[in-house]
PDB file of C-alpha atoms in Angstrom:
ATOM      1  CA  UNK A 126       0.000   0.000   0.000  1.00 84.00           C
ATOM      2  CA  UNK A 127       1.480   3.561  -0.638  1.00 89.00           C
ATOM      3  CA  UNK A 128       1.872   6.036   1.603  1.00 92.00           C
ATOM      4  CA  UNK A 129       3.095   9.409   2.328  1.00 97.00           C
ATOM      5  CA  UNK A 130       4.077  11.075   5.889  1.00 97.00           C
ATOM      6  CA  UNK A 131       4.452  14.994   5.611  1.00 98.00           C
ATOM      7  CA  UNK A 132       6.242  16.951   8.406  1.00 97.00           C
ATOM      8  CA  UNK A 133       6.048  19.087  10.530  1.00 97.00           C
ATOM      9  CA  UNK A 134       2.352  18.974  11.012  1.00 97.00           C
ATOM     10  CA  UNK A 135       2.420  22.506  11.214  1.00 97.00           C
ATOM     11  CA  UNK A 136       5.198  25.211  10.875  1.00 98.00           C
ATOM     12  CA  UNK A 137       5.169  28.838  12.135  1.00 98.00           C
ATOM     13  CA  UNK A 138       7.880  31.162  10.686  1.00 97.00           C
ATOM     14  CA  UNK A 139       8.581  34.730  10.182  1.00 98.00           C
ATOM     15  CA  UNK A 140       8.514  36.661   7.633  1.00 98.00           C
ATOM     16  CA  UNK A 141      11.785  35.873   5.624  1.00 97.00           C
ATOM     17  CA  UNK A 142      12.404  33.085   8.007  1.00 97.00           C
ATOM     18  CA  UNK A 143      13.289  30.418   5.064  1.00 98.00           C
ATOM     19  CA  UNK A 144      12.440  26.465   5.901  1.00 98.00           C
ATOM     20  CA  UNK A 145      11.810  23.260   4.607  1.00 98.00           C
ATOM     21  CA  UNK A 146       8.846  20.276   4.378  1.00 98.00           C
ATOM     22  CA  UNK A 147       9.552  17.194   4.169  1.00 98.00           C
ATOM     23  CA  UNK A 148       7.122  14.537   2.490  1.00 98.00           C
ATOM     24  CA  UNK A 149       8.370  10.818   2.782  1.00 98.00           C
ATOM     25  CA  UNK A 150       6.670   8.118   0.893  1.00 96.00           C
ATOM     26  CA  UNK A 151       6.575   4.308  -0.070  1.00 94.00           C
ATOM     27  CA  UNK A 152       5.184   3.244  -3.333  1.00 90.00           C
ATOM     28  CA  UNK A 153       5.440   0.305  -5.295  1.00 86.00           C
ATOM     29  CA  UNK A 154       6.476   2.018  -8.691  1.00 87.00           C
ATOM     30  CA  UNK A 155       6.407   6.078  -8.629  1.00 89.00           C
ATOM     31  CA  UNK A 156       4.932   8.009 -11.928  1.00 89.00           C
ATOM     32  CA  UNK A 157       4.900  11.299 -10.137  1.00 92.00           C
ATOM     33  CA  UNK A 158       5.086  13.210  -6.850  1.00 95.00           C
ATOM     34  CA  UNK A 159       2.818  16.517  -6.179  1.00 96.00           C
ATOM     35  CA  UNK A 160       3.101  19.183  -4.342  1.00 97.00           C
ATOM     36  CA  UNK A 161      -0.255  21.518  -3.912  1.00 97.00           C
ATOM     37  CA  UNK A 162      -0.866  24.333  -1.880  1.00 97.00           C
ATOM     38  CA  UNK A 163      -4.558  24.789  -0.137  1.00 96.00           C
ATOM     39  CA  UNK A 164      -5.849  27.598   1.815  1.00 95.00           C
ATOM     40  CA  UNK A 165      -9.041  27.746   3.873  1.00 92.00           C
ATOM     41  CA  UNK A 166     -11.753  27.085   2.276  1.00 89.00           C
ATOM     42  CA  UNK A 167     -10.348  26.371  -1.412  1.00 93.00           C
ATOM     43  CA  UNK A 168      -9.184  23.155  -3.657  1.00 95.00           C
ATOM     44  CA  UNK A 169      -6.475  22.529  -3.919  1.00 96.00           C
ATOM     45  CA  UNK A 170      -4.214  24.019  -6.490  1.00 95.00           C
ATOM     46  CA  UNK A 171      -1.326  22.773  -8.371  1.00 93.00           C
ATOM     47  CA  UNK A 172       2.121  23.461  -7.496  1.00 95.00           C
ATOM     48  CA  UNK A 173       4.766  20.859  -8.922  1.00 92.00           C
ATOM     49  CA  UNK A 174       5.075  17.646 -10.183  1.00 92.00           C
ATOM     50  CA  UNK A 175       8.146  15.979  -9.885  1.00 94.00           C
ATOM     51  CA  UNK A 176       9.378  12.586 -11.722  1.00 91.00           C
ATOM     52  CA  UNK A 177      12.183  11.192 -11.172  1.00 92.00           C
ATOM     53  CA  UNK A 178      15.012  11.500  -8.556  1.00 93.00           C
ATOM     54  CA  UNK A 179      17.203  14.110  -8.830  1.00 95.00           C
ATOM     55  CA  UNK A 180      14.584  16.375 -10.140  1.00 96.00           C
ATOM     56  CA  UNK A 181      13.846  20.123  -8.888  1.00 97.00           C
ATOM     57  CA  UNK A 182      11.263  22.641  -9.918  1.00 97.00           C
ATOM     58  CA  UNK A 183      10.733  26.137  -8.891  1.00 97.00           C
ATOM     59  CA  UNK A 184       8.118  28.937  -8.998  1.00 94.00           C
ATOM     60  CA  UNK A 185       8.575  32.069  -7.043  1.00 95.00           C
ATOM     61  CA  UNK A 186       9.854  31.366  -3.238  1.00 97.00           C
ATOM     62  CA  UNK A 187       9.470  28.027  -3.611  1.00 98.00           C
ATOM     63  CA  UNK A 188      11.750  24.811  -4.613  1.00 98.00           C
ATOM     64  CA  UNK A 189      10.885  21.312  -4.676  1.00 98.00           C
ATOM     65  CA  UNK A 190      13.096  18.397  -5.134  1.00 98.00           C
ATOM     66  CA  UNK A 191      12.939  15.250  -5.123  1.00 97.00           C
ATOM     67  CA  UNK A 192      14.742  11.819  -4.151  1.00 94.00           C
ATOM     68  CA  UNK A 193      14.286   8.389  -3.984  1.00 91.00           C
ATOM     69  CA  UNK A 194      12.177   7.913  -0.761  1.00 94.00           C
ATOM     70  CA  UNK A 195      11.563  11.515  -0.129  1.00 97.00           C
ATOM     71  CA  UNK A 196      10.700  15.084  -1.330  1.00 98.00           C
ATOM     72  CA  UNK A 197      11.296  18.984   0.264  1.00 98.00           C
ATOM     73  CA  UNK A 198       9.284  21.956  -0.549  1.00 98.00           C
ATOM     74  CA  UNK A 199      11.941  24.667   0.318  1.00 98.00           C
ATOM     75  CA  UNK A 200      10.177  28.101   0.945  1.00 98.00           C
ATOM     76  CA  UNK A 201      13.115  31.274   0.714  1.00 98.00           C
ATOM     77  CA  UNK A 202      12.129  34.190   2.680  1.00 98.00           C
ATOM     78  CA  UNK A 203       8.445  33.695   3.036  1.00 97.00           C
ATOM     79  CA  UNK A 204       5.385  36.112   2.808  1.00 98.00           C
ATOM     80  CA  UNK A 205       2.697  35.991   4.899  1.00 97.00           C
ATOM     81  CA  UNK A 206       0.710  35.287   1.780  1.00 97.00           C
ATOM     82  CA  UNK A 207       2.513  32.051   1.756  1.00 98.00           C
ATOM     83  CA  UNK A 208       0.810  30.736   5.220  1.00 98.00           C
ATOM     84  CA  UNK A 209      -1.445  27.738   3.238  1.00 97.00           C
ATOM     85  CA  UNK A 210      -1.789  24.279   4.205  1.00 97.00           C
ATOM     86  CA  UNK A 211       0.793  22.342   1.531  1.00 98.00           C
ATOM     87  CA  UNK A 212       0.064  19.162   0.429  1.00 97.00           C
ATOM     88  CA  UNK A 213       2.211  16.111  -0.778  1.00 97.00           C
ATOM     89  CA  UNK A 214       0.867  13.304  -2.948  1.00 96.00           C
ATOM     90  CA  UNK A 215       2.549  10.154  -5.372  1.00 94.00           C
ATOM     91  CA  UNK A 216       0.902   8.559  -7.674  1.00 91.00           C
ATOM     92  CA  UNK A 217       2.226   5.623  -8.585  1.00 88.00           C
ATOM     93  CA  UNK A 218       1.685   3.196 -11.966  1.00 83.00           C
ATOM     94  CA  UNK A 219       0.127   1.799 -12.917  1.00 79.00           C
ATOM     95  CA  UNK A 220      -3.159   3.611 -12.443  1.00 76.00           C
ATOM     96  CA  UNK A 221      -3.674   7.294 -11.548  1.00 80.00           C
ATOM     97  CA  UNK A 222      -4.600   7.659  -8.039  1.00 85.00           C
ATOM     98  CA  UNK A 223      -3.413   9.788  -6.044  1.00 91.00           C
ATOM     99  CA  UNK A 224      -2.669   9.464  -2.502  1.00 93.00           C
ATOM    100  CA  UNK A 225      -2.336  12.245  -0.054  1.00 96.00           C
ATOM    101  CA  UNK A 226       0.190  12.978   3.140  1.00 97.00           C
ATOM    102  CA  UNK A 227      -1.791  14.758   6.336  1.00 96.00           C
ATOM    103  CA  UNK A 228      -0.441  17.763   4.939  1.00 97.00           C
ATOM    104  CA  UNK A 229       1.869  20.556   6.263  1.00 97.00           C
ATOM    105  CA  UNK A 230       0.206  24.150   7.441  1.00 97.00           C
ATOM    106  CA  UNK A 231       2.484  26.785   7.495  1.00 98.00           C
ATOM    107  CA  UNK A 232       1.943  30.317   8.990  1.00 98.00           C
ATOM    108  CA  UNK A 233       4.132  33.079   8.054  1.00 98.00           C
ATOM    109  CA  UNK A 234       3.840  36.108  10.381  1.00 97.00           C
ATOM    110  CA  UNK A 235       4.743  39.512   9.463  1.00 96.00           C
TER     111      UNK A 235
ATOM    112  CA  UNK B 529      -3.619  23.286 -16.492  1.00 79.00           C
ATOM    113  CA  UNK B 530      -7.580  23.032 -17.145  1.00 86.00           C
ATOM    114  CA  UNK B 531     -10.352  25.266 -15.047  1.00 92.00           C
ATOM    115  CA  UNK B 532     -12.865  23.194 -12.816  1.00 96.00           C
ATOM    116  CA  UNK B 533     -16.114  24.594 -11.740  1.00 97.00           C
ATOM    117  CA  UNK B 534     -18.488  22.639  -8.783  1.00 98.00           C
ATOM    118  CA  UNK B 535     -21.812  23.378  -7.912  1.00 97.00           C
ATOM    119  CA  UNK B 536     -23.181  23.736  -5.454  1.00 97.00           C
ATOM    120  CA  UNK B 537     -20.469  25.258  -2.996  1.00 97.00           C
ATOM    121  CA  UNK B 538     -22.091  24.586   0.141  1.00 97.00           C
ATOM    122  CA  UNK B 539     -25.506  22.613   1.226  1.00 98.00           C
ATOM    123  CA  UNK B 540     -27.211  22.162   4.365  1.00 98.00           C
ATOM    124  CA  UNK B 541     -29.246  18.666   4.325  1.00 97.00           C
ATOM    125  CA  UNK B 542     -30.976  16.795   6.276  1.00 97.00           C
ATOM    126  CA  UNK B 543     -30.072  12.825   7.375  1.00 97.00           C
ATOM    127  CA  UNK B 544     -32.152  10.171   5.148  1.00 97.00           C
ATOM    128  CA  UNK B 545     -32.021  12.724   1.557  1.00 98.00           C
ATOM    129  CA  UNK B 546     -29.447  12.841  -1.374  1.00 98.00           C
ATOM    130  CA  UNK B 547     -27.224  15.476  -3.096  1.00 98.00           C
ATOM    131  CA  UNK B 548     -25.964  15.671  -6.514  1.00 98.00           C
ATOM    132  CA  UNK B 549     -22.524  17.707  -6.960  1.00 98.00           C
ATOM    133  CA  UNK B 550     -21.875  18.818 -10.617  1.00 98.00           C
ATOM    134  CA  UNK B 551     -17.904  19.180 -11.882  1.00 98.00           C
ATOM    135  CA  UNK B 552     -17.541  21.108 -14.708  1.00 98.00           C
ATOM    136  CA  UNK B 553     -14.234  21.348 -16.572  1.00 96.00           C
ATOM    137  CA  UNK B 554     -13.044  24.033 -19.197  1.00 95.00           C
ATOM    138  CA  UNK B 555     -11.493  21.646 -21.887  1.00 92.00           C
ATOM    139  CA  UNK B 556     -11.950  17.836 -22.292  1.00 91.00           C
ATOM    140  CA  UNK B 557     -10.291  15.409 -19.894  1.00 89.00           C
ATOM    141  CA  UNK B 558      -9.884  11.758 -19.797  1.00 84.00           C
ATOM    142  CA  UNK B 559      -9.403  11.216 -16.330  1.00 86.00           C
ATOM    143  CA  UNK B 560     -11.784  12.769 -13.784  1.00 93.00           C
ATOM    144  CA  UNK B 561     -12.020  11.886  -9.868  1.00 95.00           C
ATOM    145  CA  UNK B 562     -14.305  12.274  -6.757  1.00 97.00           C
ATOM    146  CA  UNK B 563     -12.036  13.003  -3.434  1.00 97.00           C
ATOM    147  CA  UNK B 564     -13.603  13.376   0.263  1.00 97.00           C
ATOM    148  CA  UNK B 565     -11.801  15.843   2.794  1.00 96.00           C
ATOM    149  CA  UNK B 566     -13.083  15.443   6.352  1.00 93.00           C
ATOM    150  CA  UNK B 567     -12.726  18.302   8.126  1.00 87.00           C
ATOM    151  CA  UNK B 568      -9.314  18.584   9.559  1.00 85.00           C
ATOM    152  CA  UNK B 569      -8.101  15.682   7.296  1.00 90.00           C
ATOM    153  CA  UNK B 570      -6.227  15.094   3.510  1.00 90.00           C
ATOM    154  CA  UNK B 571      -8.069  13.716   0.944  1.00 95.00           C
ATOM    155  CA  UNK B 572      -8.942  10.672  -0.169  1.00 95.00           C
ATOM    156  CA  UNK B 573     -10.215   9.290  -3.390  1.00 94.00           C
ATOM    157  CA  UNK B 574     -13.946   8.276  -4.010  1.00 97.00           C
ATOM    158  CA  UNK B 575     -13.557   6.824  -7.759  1.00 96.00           C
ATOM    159  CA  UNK B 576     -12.246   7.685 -10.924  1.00 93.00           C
ATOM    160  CA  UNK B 577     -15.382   8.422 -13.255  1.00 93.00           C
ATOM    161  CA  UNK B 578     -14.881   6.695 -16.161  1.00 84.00           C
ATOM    162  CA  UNK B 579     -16.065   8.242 -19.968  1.00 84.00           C
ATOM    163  CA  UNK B 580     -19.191   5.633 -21.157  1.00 82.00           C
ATOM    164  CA  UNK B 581     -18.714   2.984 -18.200  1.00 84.00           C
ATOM    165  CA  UNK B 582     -18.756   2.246 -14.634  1.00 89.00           C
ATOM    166  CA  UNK B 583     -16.764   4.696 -12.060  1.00 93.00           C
ATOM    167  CA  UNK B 584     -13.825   2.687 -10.794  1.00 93.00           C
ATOM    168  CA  UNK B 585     -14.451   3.080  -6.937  1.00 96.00           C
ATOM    169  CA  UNK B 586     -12.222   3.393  -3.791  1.00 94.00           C
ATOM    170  CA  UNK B 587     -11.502   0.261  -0.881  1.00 94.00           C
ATOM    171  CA  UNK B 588     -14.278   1.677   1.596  1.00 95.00           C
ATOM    172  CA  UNK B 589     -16.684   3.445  -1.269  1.00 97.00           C
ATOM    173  CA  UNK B 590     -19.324   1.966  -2.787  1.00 96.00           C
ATOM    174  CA  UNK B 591     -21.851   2.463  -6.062  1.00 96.00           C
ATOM    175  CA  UNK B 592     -25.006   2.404  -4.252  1.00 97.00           C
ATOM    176  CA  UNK B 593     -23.740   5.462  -1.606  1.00 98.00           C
ATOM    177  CA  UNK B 594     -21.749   7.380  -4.168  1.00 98.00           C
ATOM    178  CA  UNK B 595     -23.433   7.075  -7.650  1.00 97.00           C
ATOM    179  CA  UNK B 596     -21.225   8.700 -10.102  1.00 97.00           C
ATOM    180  CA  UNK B 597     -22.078   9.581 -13.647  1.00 95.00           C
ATOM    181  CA  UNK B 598     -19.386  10.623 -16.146  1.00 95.00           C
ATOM    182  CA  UNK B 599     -21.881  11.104 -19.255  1.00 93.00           C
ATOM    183  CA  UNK B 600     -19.029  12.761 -21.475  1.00 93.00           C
ATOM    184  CA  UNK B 601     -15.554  14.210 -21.646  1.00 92.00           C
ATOM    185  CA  UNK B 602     -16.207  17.587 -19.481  1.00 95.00           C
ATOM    186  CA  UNK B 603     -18.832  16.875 -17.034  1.00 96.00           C
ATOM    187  CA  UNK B 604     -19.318  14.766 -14.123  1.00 97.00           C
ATOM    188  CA  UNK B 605     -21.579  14.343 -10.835  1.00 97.00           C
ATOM    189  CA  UNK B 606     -21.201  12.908  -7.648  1.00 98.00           C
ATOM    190  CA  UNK B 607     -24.353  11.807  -5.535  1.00 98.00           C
ATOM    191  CA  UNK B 608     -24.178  11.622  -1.736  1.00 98.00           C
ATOM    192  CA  UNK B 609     -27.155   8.979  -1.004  1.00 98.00           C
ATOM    193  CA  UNK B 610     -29.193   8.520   2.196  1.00 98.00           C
ATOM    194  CA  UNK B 611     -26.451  11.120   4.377  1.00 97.00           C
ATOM    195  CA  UNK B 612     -25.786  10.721   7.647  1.00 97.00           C
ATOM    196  CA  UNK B 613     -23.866  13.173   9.756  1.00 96.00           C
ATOM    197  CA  UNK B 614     -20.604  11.460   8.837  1.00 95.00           C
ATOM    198  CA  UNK B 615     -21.404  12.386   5.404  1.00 97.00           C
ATOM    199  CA  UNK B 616     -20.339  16.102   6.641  1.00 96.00           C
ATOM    200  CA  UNK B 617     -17.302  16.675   4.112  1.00 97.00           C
ATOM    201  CA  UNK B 618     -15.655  18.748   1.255  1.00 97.00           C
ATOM    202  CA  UNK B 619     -15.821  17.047  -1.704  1.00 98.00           C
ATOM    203  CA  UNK B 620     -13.681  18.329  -4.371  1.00 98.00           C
ATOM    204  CA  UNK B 621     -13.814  16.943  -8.359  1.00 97.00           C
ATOM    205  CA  UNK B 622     -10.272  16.353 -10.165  1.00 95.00           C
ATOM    206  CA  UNK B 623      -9.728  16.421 -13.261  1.00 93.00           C
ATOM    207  CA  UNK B 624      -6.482  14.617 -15.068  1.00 87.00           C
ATOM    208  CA  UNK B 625      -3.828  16.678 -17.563  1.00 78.00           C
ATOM    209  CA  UNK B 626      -0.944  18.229 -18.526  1.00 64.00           C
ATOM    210  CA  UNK B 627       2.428  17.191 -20.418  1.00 60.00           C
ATOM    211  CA  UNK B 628       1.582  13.452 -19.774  1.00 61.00           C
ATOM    212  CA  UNK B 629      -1.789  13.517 -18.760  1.00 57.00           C
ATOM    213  CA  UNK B 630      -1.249  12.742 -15.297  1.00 75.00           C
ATOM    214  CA  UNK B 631      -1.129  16.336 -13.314  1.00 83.00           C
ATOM    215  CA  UNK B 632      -4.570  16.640 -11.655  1.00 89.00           C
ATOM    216  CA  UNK B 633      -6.440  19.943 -11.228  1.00 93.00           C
ATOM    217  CA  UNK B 634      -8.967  19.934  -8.733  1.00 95.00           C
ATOM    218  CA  UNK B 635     -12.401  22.053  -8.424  1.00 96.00           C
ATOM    219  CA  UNK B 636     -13.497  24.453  -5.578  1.00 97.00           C
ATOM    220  CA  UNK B 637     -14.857  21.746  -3.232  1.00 97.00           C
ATOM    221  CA  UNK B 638     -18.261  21.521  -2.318  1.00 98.00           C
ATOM    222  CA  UNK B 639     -19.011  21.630   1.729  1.00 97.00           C
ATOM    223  CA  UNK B 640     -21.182  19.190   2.873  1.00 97.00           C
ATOM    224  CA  UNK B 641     -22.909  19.574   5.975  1.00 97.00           C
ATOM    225  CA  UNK B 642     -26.032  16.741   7.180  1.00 97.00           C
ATOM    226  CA  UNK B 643     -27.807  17.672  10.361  1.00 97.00           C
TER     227      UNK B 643
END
């Protein structure tokens, strides 16, 4: 069965405080990992998608990468618009499920 | 990317009835999904709805609770049947695409609430 652990749980910071989550997982065969950010009240929307080990993508203050048996979202001096709940998921062949970590929420404050 | 609409947003119902969510998406998808978020929680998958057959459904879900229809390549709906209180949920629509088909895009949610 896959699975993915996400930590912290939560994650206060200040403003330009940089930091890093870490999602863990087990799947049988990986297609693709995802990173999505969520805030109150909203779907989720889509971040990254990373392949293969080795990988990195980037979009504004934040970096993912991605290895073997784990990713990092990296977050470089952080807004307060950043605070969001971010979310981890693989999906792993064949098939196209995707399965979910608890999530990380992260509160910048100015 | 592709745009997903849901309606409604929110409901109020009552235990014993049934609500149909819509999913609308912008372009035409082959994969689309039904996820459950329980307040507090991640998400889990309901089914893929499948184009012209069956809905491939979740360990834990079943047909006859969550009726899905998938009647063509940008539409879908997702019926809650006979609700109880632990029915109370988001329920957010996916829908699969991007380079290799795979990214998934997901709606607005709809909040579910069963008194």
């Amino acid at each position: 069965e896959d699975q993915v652990t996400q930590s912290p749980e939560a994650l206060r910071l200040q403003e330009g405080e940089s930091s890093s989550l870490n999602c863990s997982y087990t799947v049988s065969g990986l297609r693709g990992l995802f990173w999505y950010r969520q805030d109150p009240g909203k779907g989720p929307e889509f971040l990254f998608t990373l392949y293969s080990a080795g990988e990195e993508k980037e979009k504004e203050r934040l970096k993912a990468t991605l290895t073997k048996k784990e990713s990092f979202l990296h977050i470089t001096a952080p807004k307060p618009e950043d605070s969001a709940t971010y979310l981890c998921a693989v999906q792993a062949t064949p098939g196209n499920k995707l399965t979910f970590g608890g999530g990380t929420r992260v509160l910048v404050k100015p | 990317s592709a745009v997903i609409s849901q309606k409604p947003s929110r409901d109020i119902c009552q235990r014993g009835t049934s609500l149909t969510i819509q999913c609308q998406v912008d372009s035409q998808v082959t994969m689309m999904f039904w996820y459950r978020q329980q307040p507090g929680q991640s998400l889990t998958l309901i089914a893929t709805a499948n184009q012209g057959s069956e809905a491939t459904y979740e360990s834990g879900f079943v047909i006859d609770k969550f009726p899905i229809s998938r009647p063509n390549l940008t539409f879908s709906t997702l019926t809650v049947s006979n609700m109880s209180p632990e029915d109370s949920s988001i329920y957010l629509c996916s829908a699969g695409t991007g380079r290799r088909g795979y990214e998934q895009y997901f709606g607005p949610g709809t909040r579910l609430t069963v008194t």
